[in-house]
Coordinates of C-alpha atoms in Angstrom, one line a residue:
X1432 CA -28.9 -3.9 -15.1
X1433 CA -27.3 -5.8 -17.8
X1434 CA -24.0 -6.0 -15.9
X1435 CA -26.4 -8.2 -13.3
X1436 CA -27.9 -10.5 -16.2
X1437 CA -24.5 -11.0 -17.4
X1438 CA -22.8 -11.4 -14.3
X1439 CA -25.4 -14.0 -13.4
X1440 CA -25.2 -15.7 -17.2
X1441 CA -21.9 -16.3 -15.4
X1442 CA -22.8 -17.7 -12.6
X1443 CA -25.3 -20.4 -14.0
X1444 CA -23.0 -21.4 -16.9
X1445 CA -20.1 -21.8 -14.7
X1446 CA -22.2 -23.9 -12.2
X1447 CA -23.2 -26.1 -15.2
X1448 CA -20.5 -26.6 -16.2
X1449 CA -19.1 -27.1 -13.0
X1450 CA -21.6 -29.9 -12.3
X1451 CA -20.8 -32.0 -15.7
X1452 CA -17.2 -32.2 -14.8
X1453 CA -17.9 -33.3 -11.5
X1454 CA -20.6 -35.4 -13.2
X1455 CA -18.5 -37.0 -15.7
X1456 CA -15.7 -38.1 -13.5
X1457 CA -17.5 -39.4 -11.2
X1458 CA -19.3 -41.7 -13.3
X1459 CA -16.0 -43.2 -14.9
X1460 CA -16.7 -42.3 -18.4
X1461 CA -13.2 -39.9 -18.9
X1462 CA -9.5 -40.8 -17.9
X1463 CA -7.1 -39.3 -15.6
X1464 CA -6.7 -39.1 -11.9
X1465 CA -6.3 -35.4 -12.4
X1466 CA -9.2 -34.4 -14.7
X1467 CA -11.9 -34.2 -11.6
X1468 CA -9.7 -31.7 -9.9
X1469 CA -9.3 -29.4 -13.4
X1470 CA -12.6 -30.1 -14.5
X1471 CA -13.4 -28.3 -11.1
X1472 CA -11.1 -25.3 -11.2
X1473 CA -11.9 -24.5 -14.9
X1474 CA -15.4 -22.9 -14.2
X1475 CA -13.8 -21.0 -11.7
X1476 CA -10.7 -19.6 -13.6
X1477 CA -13.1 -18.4 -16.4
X1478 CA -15.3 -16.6 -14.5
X1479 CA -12.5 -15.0 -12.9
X1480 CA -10.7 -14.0 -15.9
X1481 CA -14.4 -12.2 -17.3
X1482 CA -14.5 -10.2 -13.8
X1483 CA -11.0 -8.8 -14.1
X1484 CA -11.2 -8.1 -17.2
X1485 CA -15.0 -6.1 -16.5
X1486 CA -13.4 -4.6 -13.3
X1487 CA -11.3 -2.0 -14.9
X1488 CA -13.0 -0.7 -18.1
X1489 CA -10.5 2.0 -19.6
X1490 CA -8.4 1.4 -16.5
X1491 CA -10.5 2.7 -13.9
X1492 CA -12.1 0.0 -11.5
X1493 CA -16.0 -0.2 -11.4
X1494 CA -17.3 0.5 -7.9
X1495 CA -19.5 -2.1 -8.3
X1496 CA -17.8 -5.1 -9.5
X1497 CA -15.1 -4.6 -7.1
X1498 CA -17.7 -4.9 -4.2
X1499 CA -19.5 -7.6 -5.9
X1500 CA -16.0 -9.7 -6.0
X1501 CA -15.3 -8.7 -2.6
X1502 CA -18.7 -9.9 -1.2
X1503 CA -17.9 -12.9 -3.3
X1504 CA -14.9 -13.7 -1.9
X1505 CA -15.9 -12.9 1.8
X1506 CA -18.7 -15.4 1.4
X1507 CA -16.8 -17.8 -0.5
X1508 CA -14.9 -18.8 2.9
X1509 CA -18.3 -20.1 4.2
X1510 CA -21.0 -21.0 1.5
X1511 CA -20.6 -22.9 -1.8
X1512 CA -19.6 -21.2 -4.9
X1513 CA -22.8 -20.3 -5.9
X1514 CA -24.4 -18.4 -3.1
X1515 CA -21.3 -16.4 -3.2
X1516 CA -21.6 -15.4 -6.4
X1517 CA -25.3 -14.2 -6.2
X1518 CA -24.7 -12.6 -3.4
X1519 CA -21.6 -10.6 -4.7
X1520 CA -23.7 -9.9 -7.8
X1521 CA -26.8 -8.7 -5.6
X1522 CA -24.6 -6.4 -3.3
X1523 CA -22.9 -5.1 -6.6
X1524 CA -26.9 -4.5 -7.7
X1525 CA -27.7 -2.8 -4.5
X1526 CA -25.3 -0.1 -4.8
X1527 CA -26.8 3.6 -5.2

């Protein structure tokens, strides 16, 4: 259960901070042409790098974080970033 809080700890923060990037250059208030586009992907990298990392403790893969990331990414291709997370984290919950 505490792999589900965490995972969704993730989730939140990286949306946050997902949404003041987008925030911020939007409104004008930071420089660069490219910072919207890496403000964008650094949520993303970061929660990535935590799940590969919690994928393989002592080298072997957890069942259910690779179906949570695979759920993710399936549902990645057609909802927004955050309804594919919670819905990799719930399938990863759901698991016997």
């Amino acid at each position: 259960m505490s792999v589900v809080l965490f995972v969704t700890g993730l989730a939140v923060t990286t949306y946050l901070l997902r949404l003041a990037g987008v925030s911020a250059a939007a409104s004008g208030r930071v420089g660069g042409p490219g910072f919207g586009a890496a403000a964008a992907a650094l949520p993303v990298a970061l929660l990535a790098a935590v799940v590969t990392v919690q994928a393989a403790p002592g080298g072997a893969p957890s069942v259910r974080l690779a179906v949570a990331a695979t759920v993710a990414g399936l549902c990645a291709r057609r909802t927004g970033f955050l309804p594919a997370v919670l819905l990799g984290t719930l399938a990863g919950a759901l698991l016997p």
